[in-house]
Amino acid sequence: MNILVLGSGAREHAIARALRASALTDELFVAPGNGGTGDVARNVAVNPMDAAAVLQFARDSDVRLVVIGPEAPLVAGVGNALRDAGIAVYGPDQGGAMLEGSKEFAKQFMETNGIPTASYATFDALEPALTYVREQGAPIVVKADGLAAGKGVVVAETLEDAEDAVRACFDGAFGDAGAKVVIEECMRGPECSMLSFVTQGRSFPMAPSQDHKRAYDGDTGPNTGGMGVYSPVPIVTDEEMSTMVDIMARAAAATGADEEARDYRGTLYGGFMLTEDGPKIVEFNVRFGDPETQVVLPRLKSDLGEVMLAVAEGRADDIALDWSDDWAVGVVLASEGYPGAYEKGDVILGIEDAEALPGVTVYHAGTARNADGELVTAGGRVLTVVGTGATFEQARETAYEACDLITFRGKQLRRDIGKKALQGRSAWE
Ligand code: AMP
Ligand code: GLY
């Protein structure tokens, strides 16, 4: 079959590479793609947010399955438009996407379905929100209700920071996303992501993974889209693992029954915090994680094309997942200045040498080809360099060895991805 993947990150490169290896794939397209997806698929200049253009391309190119990578088109209902036209879609409808598109909706969903999460209150006016913050005291978490590209969350350690964050939301710092504000209890503990294939109200969990959100070593500096990741997660106990699997199953069952989130077909991403009272949900996302996907999919031995088609067509009984025992560690190479302003157009060298090392795969995000055909930087997060190995240490060493072979001006990376996990649980205390 012909498959179209929407998106342009390292996540979509990882999805495209896994689909390229599928027995079901004939032609593979990525819209708009990046400098790496063009090697495994055909990049097409279609805007993922333009439902009519996506539908037109899918029809013209005989596409049977569309895989929607990022949240924005899902929340905008691009999936609905394609499904209504009879095309199989991997990714939830607009109703299901509200689990990520509205934090208030997600909190109500968790409350209704007995899913453990931080206690919260929602406000649409400044004064009551400030009063509530003062009553609760710091630390406290302030979130813009809508999609704010990962920037709408402030974990406030002081009352002053919390009040500033509330004011910023209502002053329009996050546009419409901040018209409503969700204020949450501050949870403590290591974070852990569990992605799950969901269809017909059933959950098929993937291996757990752990992101590193801060820009610099030692979990310092500003929040980013994610600077490094590994899978599986050695500090998770068997008991925590089974609680997370249960929570994902409960969430999936509710998406099969809930009026607004009905018939969810795609990835449900559980962002967990492993608290003293057990795993609790920090947030749901309605898509694969980035960079989580880059360490989770290489460990999937099953045919991703078959799994995605079964999810999209609502054939839960046909899904069986087989995982490799290998460990995977992914390190993000970013442009100098990221997550702030950065330059583009710097030549990237050494990817072939890096990929010649056993167990190394390099996923592209912000890359492009210049007029001379050279690979150049074109975004904040440039590459995710993944090393796999029989042990965590080996995977980590391989990833860093590969990182050192790749050069571009201003290359920025964290040197401590996975370090805390090697130290054990006490590293979080
Ligand atoms: P979100 O955009 O909801 O994933 O939040 C971004 C990050 O903020 C999370 O990955 C956590 O590190 C942190 N965070 C969000 N909610 C809470 C909470 N209730 N307690 C502590 N940290 C939180
Ligand atoms: N790695 C965090 C996310 O994909 O939302």
Coordinates of C-alpha atoms and ligand atoms in Angstrom, one line a residue:
M1 CA 0.0 0.0 0.0
N2 CA 1.0 3.6 -0.4
I3 CA 1.5 5.5 2.9
L4 CA 1.7 9.2 3.7
V5 CA 3.3 10.4 7.0
L6 CA 2.6 14.0 8.1
G7 CA 5.3 15.9 9.9
S8 CA 8.9 17.0 9.7
G9 CA 10.7 15.9 12.9
A10 CA 13.0 13.1 14.0
R11 CA 9.9 11.4 15.2
E12 CA 8.5 11.3 11.7
H13 CA 12.0 10.1 10.4
A14 CA 11.8 7.2 12.8
I15 CA 8.3 6.4 11.8
A16 CA 9.2 6.6 8.1
R17 CA 12.2 4.3 8.6
A18 CA 10.2 1.7 10.4
L19 CA 7.5 1.9 7.7
R20 CA 10.1 1.6 4.9
A21 CA 10.9 -1.8 6.4
S22 CA 7.3 -2.9 6.4
A23 CA 6.2 -5.7 4.1
L24 CA 3.1 -3.7 3.4
T25 CA 4.7 -0.5 2.1
D26 CA 4.9 0.3 -1.6
E27 CA 5.3 4.0 -2.0
L28 CA 6.1 6.1 1.1
F29 CA 5.6 9.9 1.3
V30 CA 6.4 12.4 4.0
A31 CA 4.8 15.8 4.0
P32 CA 6.8 18.0 4.3
G33 CA 9.6 15.9 5.7
N34 CA 13.2 16.9 6.3
G35 CA 16.8 16.3 5.0
G36 CA 16.7 12.7 6.3
T37 CA 13.2 11.5 5.4
G38 CA 14.0 12.1 1.7
D39 CA 16.4 9.1 1.9
V40 CA 13.7 6.6 2.9
A41 CA 10.6 8.2 1.4
R42 CA 9.6 10.9 -1.1
N43 CA 9.2 14.4 0.5
V44 CA 6.2 16.2 -0.7
A45 CA 5.4 19.9 -0.3
V46 CA 2.0 19.6 1.4
N47 CA 1.1 21.5 4.6
P48 CA -0.1 19.0 7.2
M49 CA -2.5 21.6 8.6
D50 CA -4.3 21.9 5.2
A51 CA -6.9 19.1 5.3
A52 CA -8.1 19.7 1.7
A53 CA -4.5 19.6 0.3
V54 CA -3.6 16.5 2.3
L55 CA -6.8 14.8 1.0
Q56 CA -6.2 15.8 -2.5
F57 CA -2.6 14.5 -2.4
A58 CA -3.8 11.2 -0.8
R59 CA -6.4 10.7 -3.5
D60 CA -4.0 11.6 -6.4
S61 CA -1.3 9.2 -5.1
D62 CA -3.5 6.3 -4.2
V63 CA -2.6 6.6 -0.5
R64 CA -4.4 4.0 1.7
L65 CA -3.0 5.0 5.1
V66 CA -2.1 8.4 6.5
V67 CA 0.0 8.6 9.6
I68 CA -0.4 11.9 11.4
G69 CA 2.8 12.7 13.4
P70 CA 2.3 16.0 15.3
E71 CA -0.6 17.1 17.5
A72 CA -1.6 20.3 15.7
P73 CA -3.3 18.6 12.7
L74 CA -4.9 16.1 15.0
V75 CA -6.4 18.8 17.2
A76 CA -7.5 20.7 14.0
G77 CA -9.4 17.7 12.8
V78 CA -7.3 16.8 9.8
G79 CA -7.9 13.1 10.7
N80 CA -11.7 13.5 10.6
A81 CA -11.6 15.0 7.0
L82 CA -9.5 12.1 5.8
R83 CA -11.6 9.4 7.5
D84 CA -14.8 10.9 6.2
A85 CA -13.3 10.5 2.7
G86 CA -12.7 6.8 3.4
I87 CA -8.9 6.9 4.0
A88 CA -7.4 4.9 6.9
V89 CA -5.9 7.3 9.4
Y90 CA -3.4 6.6 12.2
G91 CA -4.2 9.2 14.8
P92 CA -7.3 10.1 16.7
D93 CA -10.2 12.3 15.6
Q94 CA -10.6 15.8 16.8
G95 CA -12.7 14.6 19.8
G96 CA -10.0 12.2 20.9
A97 CA -7.3 14.8 20.3
M98 CA -8.9 17.0 23.0
L99 CA -7.0 14.8 25.5
E100 CA -3.9 16.9 24.4
G101 CA -5.7 19.9 23.0
S102 CA -7.4 20.9 26.2
K103 CA -5.8 20.4 29.6
E104 CA -9.2 21.0 31.3
F105 CA -10.8 18.3 29.1
A106 CA -8.0 15.9 30.0
K107 CA -8.3 16.6 33.7
Q108 CA -12.1 16.0 33.6
F109 CA -11.5 12.8 31.6
M110 CA -9.1 11.6 34.3
E111 CA -11.4 12.5 37.1
T112 CA -14.4 10.7 35.5
N113 CA -12.3 7.6 34.8
G114 CA -10.5 7.3 38.1
I115 CA -7.1 8.0 36.6
P116 CA -4.6 9.2 39.2
T117 CA -3.3 12.8 38.5
A118 CA -2.5 16.0 40.3
S119 CA -5.4 17.7 42.0
Y120 CA -6.4 20.9 40.1
A121 CA -8.8 23.8 39.6
T122 CA -9.7 25.7 36.4
F123 CA -10.2 29.4 36.0
D124 CA -11.2 31.8 33.3
A125 CA -10.6 35.0 35.2
L126 CA -7.6 36.5 36.9
E127 CA -8.7 37.4 40.4
P128 CA -10.2 34.0 41.4
A129 CA -7.1 32.3 40.0
L130 CA -4.8 34.5 42.1
T131 CA -6.9 33.9 45.2
Y132 CA -6.7 30.1 44.6
V133 CA -2.9 30.2 44.1
R134 CA -2.5 32.2 47.4
E135 CA -4.6 29.7 49.3
Q136 CA -2.7 26.7 47.9
G137 CA 0.8 28.2 48.2
A138 CA 4.0 27.2 46.4
P139 CA 5.2 25.0 44.9
I140 CA 2.3 25.0 42.4
V141 CA 1.9 24.4 38.7
V142 CA 0.3 26.9 36.3
K143 CA -0.8 25.7 32.8
A144 CA -2.4 27.5 29.9
D145 CA -5.4 25.3 28.9
G146 CA -4.8 25.0 25.2
L147 CA -1.9 24.0 22.9
A148 CA 1.1 26.2 23.6
A149 CA 3.8 24.3 21.8
G150 CA 5.1 22.9 25.2
K151 CA 5.6 26.4 26.5
G152 CA 2.4 26.9 28.5
V153 CA 3.5 25.2 31.7
V154 CA 5.2 26.9 34.7
V155 CA 6.3 24.8 37.7
A156 CA 6.4 27.7 40.2
E157 CA 8.6 27.2 43.2
T158 CA 7.5 30.5 44.8
L159 CA 4.2 32.3 45.1
E160 CA 5.6 35.2 43.2
D161 CA 6.5 33.1 40.2
A162 CA 3.0 31.4 40.4
E163 CA 1.2 34.8 40.4
D164 CA 3.4 36.0 37.5
A165 CA 2.6 32.9 35.5
V166 CA -1.2 33.3 36.1
R167 CA -1.0 37.0 35.0
A168 CA 1.1 36.1 31.9
C169 CA -1.6 33.6 30.8
F170 CA -4.4 36.1 31.2
D171 CA -2.3 38.8 29.6
G172 CA -2.2 36.7 26.4
A173 CA 1.3 35.3 26.6
F174 CA 0.0 32.1 25.1
G175 CA -2.7 33.6 22.9
D176 CA -6.0 31.8 23.0
A177 CA -4.4 28.8 24.7
G178 CA -4.2 30.9 27.9
A179 CA -7.8 32.2 28.0
K180 CA -8.4 29.4 30.5
V181 CA -5.8 28.5 33.2
V182 CA -5.4 25.1 34.9
I183 CA -3.7 25.3 38.3
E184 CA -2.3 22.0 39.7
E185 CA -0.8 20.5 42.7
C186 CA 3.0 20.1 42.2
M187 CA 4.0 16.4 42.0
R188 CA 7.5 15.1 42.7
G189 CA 9.4 12.1 41.3
P190 CA 11.1 10.8 38.1
E191 CA 9.1 11.2 34.9
C192 CA 8.5 8.3 32.6
S193 CA 6.6 8.1 29.3
M194 CA 4.5 5.1 28.2
L195 CA 3.2 5.2 24.7
S196 CA 0.5 2.9 23.7
F197 CA -1.2 1.8 20.4
V198 CA -4.9 2.3 21.0
T199 CA -7.9 1.1 19.0
Q200 CA -11.4 -0.2 19.8
G201 CA -10.9 0.9 23.4
R202 CA -7.9 -1.4 23.9
S203 CA -4.4 -0.5 24.8
F204 CA -1.2 -2.2 23.4
P205 CA 1.6 -0.5 25.5
M206 CA 5.0 0.1 24.1
A207 CA 8.2 -0.1 26.1
P208 CA 8.6 2.8 28.6
S209 CA 11.1 5.6 27.9
Q210 CA 12.4 8.7 29.6
D211 CA 12.9 12.1 28.1
H212 CA 15.4 14.9 29.3
K213 CA 13.5 18.2 28.9
R214 CA 16.0 20.7 30.3
A215 CA 18.6 22.2 27.9
Y216 CA 21.8 21.6 29.9
D217 CA 23.6 19.0 31.9
G218 CA 22.3 18.2 35.4
D219 CA 18.7 19.1 34.4
T220 CA 19.5 22.8 34.4
G221 CA 18.6 25.6 31.9
P222 CA 15.4 26.2 30.0
N223 CA 12.8 23.6 29.0
T224 CA 13.1 22.2 25.5
G225 CA 11.3 19.8 23.2
G226 CA 13.6 17.1 24.7
M227 CA 17.4 16.7 24.6
G228 CA 17.8 13.0 25.1
V229 CA 16.0 9.8 25.9
Y230 CA 16.4 6.1 26.6
S231 CA 14.3 3.0 26.6
P232 CA 13.5 0.9 28.6
V233 CA 13.7 2.7 31.9
P234 CA 15.8 0.8 34.5
I235 CA 14.5 2.6 37.6
V236 CA 10.8 1.6 37.1
T237 CA 9.8 -1.2 39.4
D238 CA 7.6 -4.1 38.3
E239 CA 4.8 -2.7 40.4
E240 CA 5.0 0.7 38.8
M241 CA 5.1 -0.8 35.4
S242 CA 1.9 -2.8 36.0
T243 CA 0.2 0.3 37.4
M244 CA 1.2 2.3 34.3
V245 CA -0.1 -0.5 32.0
D246 CA -3.4 -0.6 33.9
I247 CA -3.8 3.2 33.7
M248 CA -3.2 3.1 30.0
A249 CA -5.8 0.3 29.6
R250 CA -8.3 2.3 31.6
A251 CA -7.7 5.4 29.5
A252 CA -8.0 3.4 26.3
A253 CA -11.3 1.8 27.5
A254 CA -12.7 5.2 28.2
T255 CA -11.8 6.5 24.8
G256 CA -13.9 3.7 23.4
A257 CA -16.9 4.7 25.6
D258 CA -16.7 8.4 26.0
E259 CA -18.9 10.5 23.8
E260 CA -16.3 13.0 22.8
A261 CA -13.2 10.9 22.8
R262 CA -14.9 7.9 21.1
D263 CA -13.2 5.5 18.8
Y264 CA -9.7 6.6 19.4
R265 CA -7.3 5.1 16.8
G266 CA -3.6 6.0 17.2
T267 CA -0.9 6.5 19.8
L268 CA -1.9 7.6 23.3
Y269 CA 1.1 8.9 25.2
G270 CA 0.9 8.7 29.0
G271 CA 3.4 11.2 30.6
F272 CA 3.8 9.8 34.1
M273 CA 5.4 11.0 37.3
L274 CA 6.5 8.2 39.6
T275 CA 5.4 9.7 42.9
E276 CA 5.6 8.3 46.4
D277 CA 1.9 7.4 46.0
G278 CA 2.5 5.5 42.8
P279 CA 2.5 6.6 39.1
K280 CA 0.3 9.5 38.2
I281 CA -0.5 11.1 34.9
V282 CA 1.2 14.5 34.3
E283 CA -0.3 14.8 30.8
F284 CA -1.7 12.8 27.9
N285 CA -0.5 13.4 24.4
V286 CA -2.3 12.0 21.4
R287 CA 0.7 11.2 19.2
F288 CA 4.1 9.6 19.4
G289 CA 6.6 11.5 21.6
D290 CA 9.7 13.2 20.3
P291 CA 12.4 12.1 21.1
E292 CA 10.8 9.0 22.7
T293 CA 9.8 7.5 19.3
Q294 CA 13.5 7.5 18.2
V295 CA 14.3 4.9 21.0
V296 CA 11.0 3.0 21.1
L297 CA 10.4 2.2 17.5
P298 CA 13.9 0.8 16.8
R299 CA 13.2 -1.8 19.6
L300 CA 9.9 -2.9 18.0
K301 CA 10.4 -6.1 16.1
S302 CA 6.8 -6.3 14.7
D303 CA 5.9 -4.9 11.4
L304 CA 4.9 -1.2 12.1
G305 CA 2.9 -1.0 8.9
E306 CA 0.8 -3.9 9.9
V307 CA 0.3 -2.6 13.4
M308 CA -0.6 0.9 12.2
L309 CA -3.1 -0.3 9.6
A310 CA -4.7 -2.6 12.2
V311 CA -5.0 0.4 14.6
A312 CA -6.4 2.7 11.8
E313 CA -8.9 0.1 10.7
G314 CA -10.1 -0.9 14.2
R315 CA -8.8 -4.5 14.1
A316 CA -7.5 -4.8 17.7
D317 CA -7.4 -8.6 17.5
D318 CA -4.8 -8.4 14.7
I319 CA -2.3 -6.6 16.9
A320 CA 0.6 -8.4 18.5
L321 CA 3.8 -6.6 19.6
D322 CA 7.2 -8.2 19.8
W323 CA 10.1 -6.2 21.4
S324 CA 13.9 -6.5 21.2
D325 CA 15.8 -7.0 24.4
D326 CA 18.3 -4.3 23.4
W327 CA 18.6 -1.0 25.2
A328 CA 18.5 2.3 23.2
V329 CA 19.9 5.7 24.2
G330 CA 19.2 8.8 22.1
V331 CA 21.1 12.1 22.3
V332 CA 19.8 15.2 20.6
L333 CA 22.3 17.4 18.7
A334 CA 20.9 20.9 18.7
S335 CA 21.9 24.3 17.2
E336 CA 23.8 26.7 19.3
G337 CA 21.3 28.9 21.2
Y338 CA 18.4 26.4 21.2
P339 CA 15.8 26.7 22.7
G340 CA 16.3 30.4 22.1
A341 CA 17.3 32.0 18.8
Y342 CA 19.7 30.0 16.5
E343 CA 21.2 30.2 13.0
K344 CA 20.5 27.9 10.1
G345 CA 22.4 26.7 7.1
D346 CA 25.5 25.2 8.7
V347 CA 27.0 22.2 7.0
I348 CA 26.6 18.9 8.8
L349 CA 29.4 16.3 8.4
G350 CA 30.0 12.8 9.7
I351 CA 26.6 11.1 9.7
E352 CA 27.7 8.3 7.4
D353 CA 30.7 7.6 9.7
A354 CA 28.4 7.6 12.7
E355 CA 26.0 5.2 11.1
A356 CA 28.8 2.9 10.2
L357 CA 29.2 2.1 13.9
P358 CA 27.3 -1.0 14.8
G359 CA 23.9 -0.2 16.5
V360 CA 23.8 3.5 15.5
T361 CA 21.0 5.2 13.7
V362 CA 20.8 9.0 13.1
Y363 CA 17.3 10.5 12.9
H364 CA 17.0 13.9 11.2
A365 CA 14.8 16.8 12.5
G366 CA 16.0 20.3 11.6
T367 CA 18.0 19.4 8.5
A368 CA 17.7 20.3 4.8
R369 CA 19.7 20.2 1.6
N370 CA 21.1 23.5 0.3
A371 CA 21.5 24.5 -3.3
D372 CA 24.7 22.6 -3.6
G373 CA 23.1 19.4 -2.2
E374 CA 24.9 19.6 1.1
L375 CA 23.1 18.6 4.3
V376 CA 22.7 21.7 6.5
T377 CA 21.1 22.7 9.8
A378 CA 17.5 24.0 9.5
G379 CA 16.1 23.9 13.0
G380 CA 16.7 24.0 16.7
R381 CA 16.8 20.3 17.3
V382 CA 18.9 19.0 14.4
L383 CA 19.5 15.3 14.9
T384 CA 18.7 12.5 17.3
V385 CA 21.7 10.1 17.5
V386 CA 20.6 6.7 18.8
G387 CA 22.8 3.9 20.0
T388 CA 21.5 0.4 20.8
G389 CA 23.3 -2.3 22.7
A390 CA 22.9 -5.4 24.9
T391 CA 23.4 -3.2 28.0
F392 CA 22.4 0.3 29.0
E393 CA 26.1 1.3 29.3
Q394 CA 26.9 -0.1 25.9
A395 CA 24.0 1.7 24.2
R396 CA 25.0 4.9 25.9
E397 CA 28.7 4.7 24.9
T398 CA 27.7 3.8 21.4
A399 CA 25.4 6.9 21.2
Y400 CA 28.1 9.3 22.4
E401 CA 30.8 7.7 20.2
A402 CA 28.5 8.4 17.3
C403 CA 27.7 12.0 18.5
D404 CA 31.5 12.8 18.5
L405 CA 31.8 11.8 14.8
I406 CA 29.2 14.3 13.7
T407 CA 30.2 17.9 13.3
F408 CA 28.5 21.2 12.6
R409 CA 29.2 24.8 13.8
G410 CA 27.8 25.4 17.3
K411 CA 26.8 21.7 17.9
Q412 CA 25.0 21.6 21.3
L413 CA 24.4 18.5 23.3
R414 CA 23.9 17.1 26.8
R415 CA 26.7 14.9 28.0
D416 CA 24.6 13.3 30.8
I417 CA 21.8 11.5 29.0
G418 CA 21.0 8.4 31.0
K419 CA 23.5 9.3 33.8
K420 CA 20.8 9.5 36.5
A421 CA 19.3 6.2 35.5
L422 CA 22.7 4.5 35.9
Q423 CA 23.0 6.0 39.4
G424 CA 19.6 4.6 40.3
R425 CA 16.5 5.9 42.0
S426 CA 18.3 7.9 44.6
A427 CA 19.5 10.3 41.9
W428 CA 16.0 11.8 41.9
E429 CA 15.9 12.5 45.6
Ligands
AMP1 P1 3.2 19.3 30.2 O1 3.3 20.3 29.1 O2 1.9 19.2 30.9 O3 3.9 18.0 29.9 O4 4.2 19.8 31.3 C1 5.6 20.0 31.0 C2 6.4 19.6 32.2 O5 6.1 20.3 33.4 C3 6.2 18.1 32.6 O6 7.0 17.3 31.8 C4 6.7 18.1 34.0 O7 8.1 18.1 34.1 C5 6.2 19.5 34.5 N1 4.9 19.4 35.2 C6 3.7 19.5 34.6 N2 2.7 19.3 35.5 C7 3.2 19.1 36.7 C8 2.8 18.8 38.0 N3 1.5 18.8 38.3 N4 3.7 18.6 39.0 C9 5.0 18.7 38.7 N5 5.5 18.9 37.5 C10 4.7 19.1 36.5
GLY2 N1 9.0 14.4 24.6 C1 7.8 15.1 24.9 C2 6.8 15.1 23.9 O1 6.9 14.5 22.9 O2 5.7 15.7 24.2

